[in-house]
mmCIF file of C-alpha atoms and ligand atoms in Angstrom:
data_model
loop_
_atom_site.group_PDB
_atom_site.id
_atom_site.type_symbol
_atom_site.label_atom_id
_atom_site.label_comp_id
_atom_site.label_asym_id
_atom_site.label_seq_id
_atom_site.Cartn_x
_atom_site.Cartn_y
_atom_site.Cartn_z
ATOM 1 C CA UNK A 126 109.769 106.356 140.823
ATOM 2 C CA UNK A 127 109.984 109.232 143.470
ATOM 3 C CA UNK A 128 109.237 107.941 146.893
ATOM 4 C CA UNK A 129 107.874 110.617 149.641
ATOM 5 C CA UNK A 130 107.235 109.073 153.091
ATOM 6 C CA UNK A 131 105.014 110.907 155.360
ATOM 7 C CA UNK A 132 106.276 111.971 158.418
ATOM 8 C CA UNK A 133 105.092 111.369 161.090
ATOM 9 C CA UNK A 134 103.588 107.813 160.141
ATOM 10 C CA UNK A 135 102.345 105.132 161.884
ATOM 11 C CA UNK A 136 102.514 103.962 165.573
ATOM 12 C CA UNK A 137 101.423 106.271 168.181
ATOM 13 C CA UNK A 138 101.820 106.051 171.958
ATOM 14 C CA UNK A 139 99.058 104.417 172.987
ATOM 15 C CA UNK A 140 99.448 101.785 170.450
ATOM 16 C CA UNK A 141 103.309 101.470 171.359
ATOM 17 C CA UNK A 142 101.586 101.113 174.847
ATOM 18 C CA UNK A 143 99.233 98.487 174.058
ATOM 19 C CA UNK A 144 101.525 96.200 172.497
ATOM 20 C CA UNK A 145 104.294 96.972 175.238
ATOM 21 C CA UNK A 146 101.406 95.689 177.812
ATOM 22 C CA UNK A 147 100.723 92.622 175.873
ATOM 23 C CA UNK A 148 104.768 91.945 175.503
ATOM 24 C CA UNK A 149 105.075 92.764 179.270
ATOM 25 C CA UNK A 150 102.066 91.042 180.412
ATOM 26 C CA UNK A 151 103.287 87.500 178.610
ATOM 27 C CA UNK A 152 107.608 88.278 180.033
ATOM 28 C CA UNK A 153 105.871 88.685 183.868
ATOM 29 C CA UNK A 154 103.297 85.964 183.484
ATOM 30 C CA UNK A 155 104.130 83.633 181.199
ATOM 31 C CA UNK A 156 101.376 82.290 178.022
ATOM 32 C CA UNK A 157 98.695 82.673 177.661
ATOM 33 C CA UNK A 158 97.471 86.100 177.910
ATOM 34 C CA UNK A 159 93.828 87.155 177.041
ATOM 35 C CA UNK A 160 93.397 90.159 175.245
ATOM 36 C CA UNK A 161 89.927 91.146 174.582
ATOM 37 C CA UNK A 162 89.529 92.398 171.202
ATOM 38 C CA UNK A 163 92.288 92.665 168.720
ATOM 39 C CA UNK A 164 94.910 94.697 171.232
ATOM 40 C CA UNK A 165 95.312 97.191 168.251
ATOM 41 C CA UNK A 166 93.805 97.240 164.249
ATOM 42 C CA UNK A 167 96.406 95.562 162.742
ATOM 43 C CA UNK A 168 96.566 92.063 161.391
ATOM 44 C CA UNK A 169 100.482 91.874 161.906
ATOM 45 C CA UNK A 170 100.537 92.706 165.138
ATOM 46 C CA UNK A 171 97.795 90.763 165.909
ATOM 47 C CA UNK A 172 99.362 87.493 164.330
ATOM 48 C CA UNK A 173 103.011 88.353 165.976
ATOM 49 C CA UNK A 174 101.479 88.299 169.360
ATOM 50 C CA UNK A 175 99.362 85.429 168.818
ATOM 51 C CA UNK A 176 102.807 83.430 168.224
ATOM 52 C CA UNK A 177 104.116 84.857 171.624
ATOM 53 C CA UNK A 178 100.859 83.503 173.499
ATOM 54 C CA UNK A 179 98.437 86.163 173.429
ATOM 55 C CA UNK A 180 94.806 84.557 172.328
ATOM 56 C CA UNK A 181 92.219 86.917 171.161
ATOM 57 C CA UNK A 182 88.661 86.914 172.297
ATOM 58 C CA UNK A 183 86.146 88.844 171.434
ATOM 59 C CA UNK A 184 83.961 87.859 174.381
ATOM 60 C CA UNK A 185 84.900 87.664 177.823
ATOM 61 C CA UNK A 186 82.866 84.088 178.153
ATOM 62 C CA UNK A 187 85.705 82.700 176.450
ATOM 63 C CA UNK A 188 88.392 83.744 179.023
ATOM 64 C CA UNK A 189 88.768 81.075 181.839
ATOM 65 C CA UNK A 190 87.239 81.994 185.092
ATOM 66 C CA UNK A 191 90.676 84.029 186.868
ATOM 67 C CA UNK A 192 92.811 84.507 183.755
ATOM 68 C CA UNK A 193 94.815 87.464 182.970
ATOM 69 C CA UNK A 194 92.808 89.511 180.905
ATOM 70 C CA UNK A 195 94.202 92.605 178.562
ATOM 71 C CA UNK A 196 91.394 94.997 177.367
ATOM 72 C CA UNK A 197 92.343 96.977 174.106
ATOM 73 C CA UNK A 198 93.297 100.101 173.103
ATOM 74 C CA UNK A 199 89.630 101.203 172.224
ATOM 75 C CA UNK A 200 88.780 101.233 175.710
ATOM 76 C CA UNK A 201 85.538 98.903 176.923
ATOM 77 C CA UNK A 202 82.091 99.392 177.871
ATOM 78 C CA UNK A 203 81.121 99.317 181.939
ATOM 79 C CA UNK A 204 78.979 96.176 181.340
ATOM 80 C CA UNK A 205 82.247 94.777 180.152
ATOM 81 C CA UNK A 206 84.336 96.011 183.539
ATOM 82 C CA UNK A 207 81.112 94.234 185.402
ATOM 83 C CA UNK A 208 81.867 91.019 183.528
ATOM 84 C CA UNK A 209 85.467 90.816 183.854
ATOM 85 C CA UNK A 210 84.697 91.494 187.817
ATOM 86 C CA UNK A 211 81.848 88.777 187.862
ATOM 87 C CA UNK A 212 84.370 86.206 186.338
ATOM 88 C CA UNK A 213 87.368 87.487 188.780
ATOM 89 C CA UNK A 214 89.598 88.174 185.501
ATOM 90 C CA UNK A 215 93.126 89.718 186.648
ATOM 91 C CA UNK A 216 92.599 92.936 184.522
ATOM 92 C CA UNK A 217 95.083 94.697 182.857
ATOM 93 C CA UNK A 218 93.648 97.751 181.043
ATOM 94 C CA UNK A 219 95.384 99.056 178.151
ATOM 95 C CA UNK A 220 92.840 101.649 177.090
ATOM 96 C CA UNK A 221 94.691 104.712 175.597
ATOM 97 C CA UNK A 222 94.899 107.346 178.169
ATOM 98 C CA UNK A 223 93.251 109.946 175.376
ATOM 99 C CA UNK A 224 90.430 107.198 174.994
ATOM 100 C CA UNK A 225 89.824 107.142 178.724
ATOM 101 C CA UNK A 226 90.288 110.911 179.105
ATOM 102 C CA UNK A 227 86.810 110.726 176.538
ATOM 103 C CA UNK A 228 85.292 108.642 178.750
ATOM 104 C CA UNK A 229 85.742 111.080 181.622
ATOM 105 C CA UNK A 230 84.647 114.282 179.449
ATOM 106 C CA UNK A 231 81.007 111.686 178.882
ATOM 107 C CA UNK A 232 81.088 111.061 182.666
ATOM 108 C CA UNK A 233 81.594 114.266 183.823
ATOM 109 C CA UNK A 234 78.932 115.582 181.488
ATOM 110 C CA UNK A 235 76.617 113.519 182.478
ATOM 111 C CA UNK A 236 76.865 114.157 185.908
ATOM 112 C CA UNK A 237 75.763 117.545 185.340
ATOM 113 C CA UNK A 238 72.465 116.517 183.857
ATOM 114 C CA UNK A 239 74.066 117.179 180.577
ATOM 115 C CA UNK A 240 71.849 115.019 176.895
ATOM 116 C CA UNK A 241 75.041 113.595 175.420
ATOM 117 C CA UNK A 242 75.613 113.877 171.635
ATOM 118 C CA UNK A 243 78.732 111.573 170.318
ATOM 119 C CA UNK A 244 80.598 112.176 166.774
ATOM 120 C CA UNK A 245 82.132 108.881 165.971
ATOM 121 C CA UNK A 246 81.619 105.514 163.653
ATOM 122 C CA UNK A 247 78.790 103.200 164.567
ATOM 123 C CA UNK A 248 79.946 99.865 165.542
ATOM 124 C CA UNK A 249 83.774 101.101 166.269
ATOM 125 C CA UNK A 250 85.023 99.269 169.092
ATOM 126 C CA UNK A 251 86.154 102.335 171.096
ATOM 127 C CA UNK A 252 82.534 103.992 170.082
ATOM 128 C CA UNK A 253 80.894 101.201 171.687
ATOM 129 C CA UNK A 254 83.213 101.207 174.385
ATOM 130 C CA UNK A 255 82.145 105.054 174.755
ATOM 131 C CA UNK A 256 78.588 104.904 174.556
ATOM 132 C CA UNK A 257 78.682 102.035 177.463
ATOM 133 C CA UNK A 258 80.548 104.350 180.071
ATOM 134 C CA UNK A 259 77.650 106.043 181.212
ATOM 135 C CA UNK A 260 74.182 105.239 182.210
ATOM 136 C CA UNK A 261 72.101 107.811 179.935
ATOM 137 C CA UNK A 262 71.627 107.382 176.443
ATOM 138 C CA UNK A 263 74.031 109.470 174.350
ATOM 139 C CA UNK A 264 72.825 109.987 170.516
ATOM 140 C CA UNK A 265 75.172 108.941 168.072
ATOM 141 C CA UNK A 266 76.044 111.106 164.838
ATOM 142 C CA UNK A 267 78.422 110.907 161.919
ATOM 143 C CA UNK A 268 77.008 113.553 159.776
ATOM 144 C CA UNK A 269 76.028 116.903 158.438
ATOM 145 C CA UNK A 270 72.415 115.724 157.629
ATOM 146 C CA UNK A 271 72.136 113.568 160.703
ATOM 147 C CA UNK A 272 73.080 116.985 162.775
ATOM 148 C CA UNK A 273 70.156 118.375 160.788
ATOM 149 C CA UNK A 274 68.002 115.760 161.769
ATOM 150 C CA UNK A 275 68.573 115.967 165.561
ATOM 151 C CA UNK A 276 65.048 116.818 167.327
ATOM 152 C CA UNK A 277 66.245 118.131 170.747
ATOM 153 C CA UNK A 278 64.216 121.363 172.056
ATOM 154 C CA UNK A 279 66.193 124.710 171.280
ATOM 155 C CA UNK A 280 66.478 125.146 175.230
ATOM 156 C CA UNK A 281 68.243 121.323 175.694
ATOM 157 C CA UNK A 282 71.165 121.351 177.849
ATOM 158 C CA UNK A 283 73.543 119.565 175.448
ATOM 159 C CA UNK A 284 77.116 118.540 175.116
ATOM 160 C CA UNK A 285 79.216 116.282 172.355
ATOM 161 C CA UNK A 286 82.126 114.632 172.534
ATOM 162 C CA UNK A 287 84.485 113.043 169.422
ATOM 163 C CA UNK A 288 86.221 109.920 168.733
ATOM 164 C CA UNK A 289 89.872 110.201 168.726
ATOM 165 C CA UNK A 290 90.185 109.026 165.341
ATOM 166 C CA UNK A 291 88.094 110.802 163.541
ATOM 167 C CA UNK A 292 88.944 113.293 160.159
ATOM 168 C CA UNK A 293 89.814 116.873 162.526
ATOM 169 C CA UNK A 294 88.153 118.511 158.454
ATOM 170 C CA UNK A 295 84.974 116.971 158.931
ATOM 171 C CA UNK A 296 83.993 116.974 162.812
ATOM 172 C CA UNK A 297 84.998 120.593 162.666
ATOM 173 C CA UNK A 298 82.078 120.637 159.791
ATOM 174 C CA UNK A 299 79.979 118.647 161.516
ATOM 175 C CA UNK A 300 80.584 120.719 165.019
ATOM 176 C CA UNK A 301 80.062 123.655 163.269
ATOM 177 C CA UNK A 302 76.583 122.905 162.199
ATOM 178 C CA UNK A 303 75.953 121.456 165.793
ATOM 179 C CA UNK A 304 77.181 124.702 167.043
ATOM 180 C CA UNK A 305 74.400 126.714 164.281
ATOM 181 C CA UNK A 306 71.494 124.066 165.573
ATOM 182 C CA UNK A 307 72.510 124.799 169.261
ATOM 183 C CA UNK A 308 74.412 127.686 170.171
ATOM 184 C CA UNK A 309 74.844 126.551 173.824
ATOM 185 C CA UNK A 310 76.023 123.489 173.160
ATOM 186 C CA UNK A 311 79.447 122.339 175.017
ATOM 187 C CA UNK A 312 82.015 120.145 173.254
ATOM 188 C CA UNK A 313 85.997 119.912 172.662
ATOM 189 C CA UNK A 314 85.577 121.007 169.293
ATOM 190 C CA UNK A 315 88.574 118.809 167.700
ATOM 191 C CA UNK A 316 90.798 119.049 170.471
ATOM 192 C CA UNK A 317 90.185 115.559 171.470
ATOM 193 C CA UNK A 318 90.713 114.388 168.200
ATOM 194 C CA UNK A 319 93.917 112.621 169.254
ATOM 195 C CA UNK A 320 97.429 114.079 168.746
ATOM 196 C CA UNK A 321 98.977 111.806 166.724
ATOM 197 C CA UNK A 322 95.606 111.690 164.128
ATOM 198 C CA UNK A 323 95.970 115.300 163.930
ATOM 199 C CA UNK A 324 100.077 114.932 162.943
ATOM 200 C CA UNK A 325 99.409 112.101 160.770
ATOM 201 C CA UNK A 326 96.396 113.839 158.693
ATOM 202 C CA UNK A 327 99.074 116.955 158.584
ATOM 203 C CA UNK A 328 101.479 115.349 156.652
ATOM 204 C CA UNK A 329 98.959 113.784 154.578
ATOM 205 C CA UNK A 330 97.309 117.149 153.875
ATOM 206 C CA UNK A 331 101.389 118.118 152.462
ATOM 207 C CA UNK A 332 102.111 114.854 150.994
ATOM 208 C CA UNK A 333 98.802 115.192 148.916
ATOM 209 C CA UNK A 334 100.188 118.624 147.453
ATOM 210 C CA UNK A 335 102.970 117.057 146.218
ATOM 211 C CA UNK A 336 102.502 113.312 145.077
ATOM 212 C CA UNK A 337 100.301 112.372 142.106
ATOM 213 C CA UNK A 338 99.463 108.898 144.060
ATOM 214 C CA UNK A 339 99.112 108.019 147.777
ATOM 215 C CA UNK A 340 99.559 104.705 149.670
ATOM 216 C CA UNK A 341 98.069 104.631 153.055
ATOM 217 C CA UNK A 342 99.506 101.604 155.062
ATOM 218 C CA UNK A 343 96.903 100.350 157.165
ATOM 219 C CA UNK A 344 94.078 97.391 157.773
ATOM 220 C CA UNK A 345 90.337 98.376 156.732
ATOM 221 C CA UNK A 346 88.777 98.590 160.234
ATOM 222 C CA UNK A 347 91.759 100.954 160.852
ATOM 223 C CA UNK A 348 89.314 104.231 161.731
ATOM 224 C CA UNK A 349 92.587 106.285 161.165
ATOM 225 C CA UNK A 350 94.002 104.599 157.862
ATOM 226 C CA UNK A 351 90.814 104.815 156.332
ATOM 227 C CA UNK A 352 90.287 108.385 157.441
ATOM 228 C CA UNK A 353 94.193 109.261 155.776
ATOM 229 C CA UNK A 354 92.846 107.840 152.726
ATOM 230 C CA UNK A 355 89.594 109.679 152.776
ATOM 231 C CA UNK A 356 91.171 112.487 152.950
ATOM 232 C CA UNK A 357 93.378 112.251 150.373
ATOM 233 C CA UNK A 358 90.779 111.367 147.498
ATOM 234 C CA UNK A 359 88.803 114.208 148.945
ATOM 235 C CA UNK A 360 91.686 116.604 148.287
ATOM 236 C CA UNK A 361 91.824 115.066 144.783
ATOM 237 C CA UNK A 362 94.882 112.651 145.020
ATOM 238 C CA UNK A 363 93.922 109.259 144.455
ATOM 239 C CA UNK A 364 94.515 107.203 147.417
ATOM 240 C CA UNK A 365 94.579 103.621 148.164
ATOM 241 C CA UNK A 366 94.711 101.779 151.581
ATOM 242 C CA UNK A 367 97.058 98.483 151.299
ATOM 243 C CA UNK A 368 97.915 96.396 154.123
ATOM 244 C CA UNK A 369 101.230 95.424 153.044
ATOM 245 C CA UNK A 370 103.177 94.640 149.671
ATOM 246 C CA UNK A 371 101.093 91.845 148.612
ATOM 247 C CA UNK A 372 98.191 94.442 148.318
ATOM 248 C CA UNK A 373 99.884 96.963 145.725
ATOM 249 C CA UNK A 374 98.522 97.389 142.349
ATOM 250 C CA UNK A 375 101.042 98.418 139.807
ATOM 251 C CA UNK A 376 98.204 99.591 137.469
ATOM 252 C CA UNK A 377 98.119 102.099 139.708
ATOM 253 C CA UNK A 378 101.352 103.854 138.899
ATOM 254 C CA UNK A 379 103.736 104.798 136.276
ATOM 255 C CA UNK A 380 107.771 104.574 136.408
ATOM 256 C CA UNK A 381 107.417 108.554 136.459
ATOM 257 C CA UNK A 382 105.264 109.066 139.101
ATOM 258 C CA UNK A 383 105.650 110.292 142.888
ATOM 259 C CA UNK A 384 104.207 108.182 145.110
ATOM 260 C CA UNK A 385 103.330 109.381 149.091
ATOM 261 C CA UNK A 386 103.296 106.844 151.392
ATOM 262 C CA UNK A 387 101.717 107.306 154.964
ATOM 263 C CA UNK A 388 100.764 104.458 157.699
ATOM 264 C CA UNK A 389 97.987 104.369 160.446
ATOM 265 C CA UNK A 390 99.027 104.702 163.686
ATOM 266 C CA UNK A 391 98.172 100.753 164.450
ATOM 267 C CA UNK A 392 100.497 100.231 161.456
ATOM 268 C CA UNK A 393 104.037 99.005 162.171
ATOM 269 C CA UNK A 394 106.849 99.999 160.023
ATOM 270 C CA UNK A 395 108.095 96.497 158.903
ATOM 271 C CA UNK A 396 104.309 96.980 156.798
ATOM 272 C CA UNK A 397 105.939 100.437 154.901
ATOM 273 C CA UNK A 398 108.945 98.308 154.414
ATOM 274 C CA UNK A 399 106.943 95.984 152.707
ATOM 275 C CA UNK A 400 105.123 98.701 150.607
ATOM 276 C CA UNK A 401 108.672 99.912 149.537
ATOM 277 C CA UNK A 402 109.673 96.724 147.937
ATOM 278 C CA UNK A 403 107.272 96.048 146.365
ATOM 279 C CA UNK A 404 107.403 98.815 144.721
ATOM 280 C CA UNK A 405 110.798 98.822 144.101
ATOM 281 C CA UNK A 406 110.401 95.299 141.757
ATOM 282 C CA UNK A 407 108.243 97.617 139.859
ATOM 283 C CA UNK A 408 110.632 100.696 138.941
ATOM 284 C CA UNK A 409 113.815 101.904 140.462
ATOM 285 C CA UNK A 410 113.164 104.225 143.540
ATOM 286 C CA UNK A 411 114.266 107.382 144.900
ATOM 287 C CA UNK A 412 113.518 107.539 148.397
ATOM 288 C CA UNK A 413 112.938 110.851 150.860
ATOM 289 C CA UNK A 414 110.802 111.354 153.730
ATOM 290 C CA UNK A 415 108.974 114.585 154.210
ATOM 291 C CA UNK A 416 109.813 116.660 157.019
ATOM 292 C CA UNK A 417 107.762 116.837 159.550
ATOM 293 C CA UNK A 418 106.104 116.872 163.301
ATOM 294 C CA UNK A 419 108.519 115.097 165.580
ATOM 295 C CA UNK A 420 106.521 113.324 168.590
ATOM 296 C CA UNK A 421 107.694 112.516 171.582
ATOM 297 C CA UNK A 422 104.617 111.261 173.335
ATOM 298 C CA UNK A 423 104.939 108.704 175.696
ATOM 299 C CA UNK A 424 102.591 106.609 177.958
ATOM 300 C CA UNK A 425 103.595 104.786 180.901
ATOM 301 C CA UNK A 426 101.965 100.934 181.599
ATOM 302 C CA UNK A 427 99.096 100.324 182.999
ATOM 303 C CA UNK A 428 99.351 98.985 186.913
ATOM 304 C CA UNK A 429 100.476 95.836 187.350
ATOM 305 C CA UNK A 430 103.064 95.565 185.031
ATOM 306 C CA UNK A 431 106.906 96.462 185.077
ATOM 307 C CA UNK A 432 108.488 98.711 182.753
ATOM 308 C CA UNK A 433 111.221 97.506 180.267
ATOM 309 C CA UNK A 434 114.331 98.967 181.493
HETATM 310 FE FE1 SF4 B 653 95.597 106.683 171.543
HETATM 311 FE FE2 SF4 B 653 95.538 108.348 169.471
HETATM 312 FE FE3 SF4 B 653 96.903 106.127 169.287
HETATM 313 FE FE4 SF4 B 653 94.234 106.016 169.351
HETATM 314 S S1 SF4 B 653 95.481 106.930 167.743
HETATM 315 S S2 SF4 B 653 95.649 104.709 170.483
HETATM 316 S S3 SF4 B 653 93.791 107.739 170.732
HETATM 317 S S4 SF4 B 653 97.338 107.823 170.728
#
């Protein structure tokens, strides 16, 4: 079976980042560590901090009055800040800087008595997290239609902003018929759609042209993984979203086929590993990665902590 690994595939900075803080917050501090939230949408990394110390809440009620508290990568609602404040939590926030440079585009926005209009996945963490940063209401969309539905006068001073996970094919579909509603409307287009998403959908986009099968690596409330996949059965290969070995289906294959494989950017690469072998008990495998976008994105930690040297 031909093998062809996307490249580049899974972790990005801010999720290298979050997991760095978590790591750093539990060497400096010592166990436990609360992170609100799961730190990133993985299950494995999840479960591998949870054995260093980290616990997981997904309220701040359950964090004792003082602890040291991580918030996640999706970035947090205000109400949220205000209750980590109210229960003196030592705050560590490990919000990806391209997650907090969205909540500044909503803030600043606002300020200038802009109606907000956000492209993004009800009930996503980092959504919710979005919609809480400012005071006014800001109307949620995902679609074409829903666009079409929108009832704001013609003369509305409006502005949208994305999620950073989101499919760059789509929002640019869905901003262009924003764009055709309201010509004055203000927006990043898909610019802050974030980096690595963009590079990852790339080589997804090539992959697709030359595999007859693709595996994305990834958990299901992975916005991103789900999104590689989506866009893969779109572009007519089939796709299927596995979060490690023990989720591939050899009826999916044959000996003879080429397989792509890709990976979220929450998705660590011990997960593709274990994607490749189980594969490999299936057929013999010839291995190559595609070439592809090299990234060299880095964030620094958030204050507080110190910097592996
Ligand atoms: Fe940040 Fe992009 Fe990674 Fe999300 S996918 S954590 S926005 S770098």
């Amino acid at each position: 079976m031909n093998i062809i690994l996307a490249q580049p595939r899974g972790f990005c900075a801010g999720v290298v980042r979050a997991i760095d803080t978590v790591e750093q917050a539990l060497e400096q501090f010592g166990a436990p560590v609360y992170v609100r939230h799961e730190i990133v949408h993985n299950r494995h990394v999840v479960q591998t901090l949870r054995d260093q110390g980290a616990v997981f809440v997904d309220e701040l009620e359950r964090v004792p009055v003082g602890a040291l508290t991580i918030f996640s990568a999706h970035g947090v609602a205000r109400e949220v800040e205000r209750q980590a404040l109210e229960r003196q939590l030592q705050v560590v926030d490990a919000t990806c800087p391209l997650v907090t440079k969205v909540h500044n585009h909503a803030r600043q926005y606002a300020a200038k008595g802009y109606q907000l209009i956000l492209i993004g996945e009800p009930g996503h963490p980092e959504v919710i997290g979005i919609l809480g940063q400012v005071d006014a209401p800001i109307t949620l969309i995902q679609t074409v239609e829903q666009v079409r539905a929108l009832d704001f006068p013609a003369d509305t001073l409006l502005a949208y902003l994305t999620q950073t996970t989101l499919s760059v094919d789509d929002t640019r579909t869905v901003v262009k018929t924003l764009t055709q509603r309201y010509p004055n409307i203000v927006g990043p287009d898909a610019r802050d759609i974030c980096y690595a998403v963009q590079n990852r959908q790339q080589a997804v986009r090539e992959l697709c042209a030359q595999v007859d099968v693709l595996l994305v690596v990834g958990n299901a409330n992975s916005a991103n993984a789900t999104t590689l996949c989506k866009q893969a059965n779109d572009s007519g290969t089939p796709s299927y979203l596995v979060s490690d070995g023990s989720e591939v289906d050899t009826r999916w294959f044959t000996p003879e086929m080429s397989v792509g494989i890709s990976a979220g950017a929450s998705t660590p690469e011990v997960s593709v590993q274990d994607v490749i072998a189980a594969l490999a008990r299936f057929a013999p495998l010839h291995i190559q990665t595609l070439p592809g976008r090299e990234e060299h994105v880095q964030f620094r930690l958030p204050p507080g902590l110190i910097a592996r040297q």
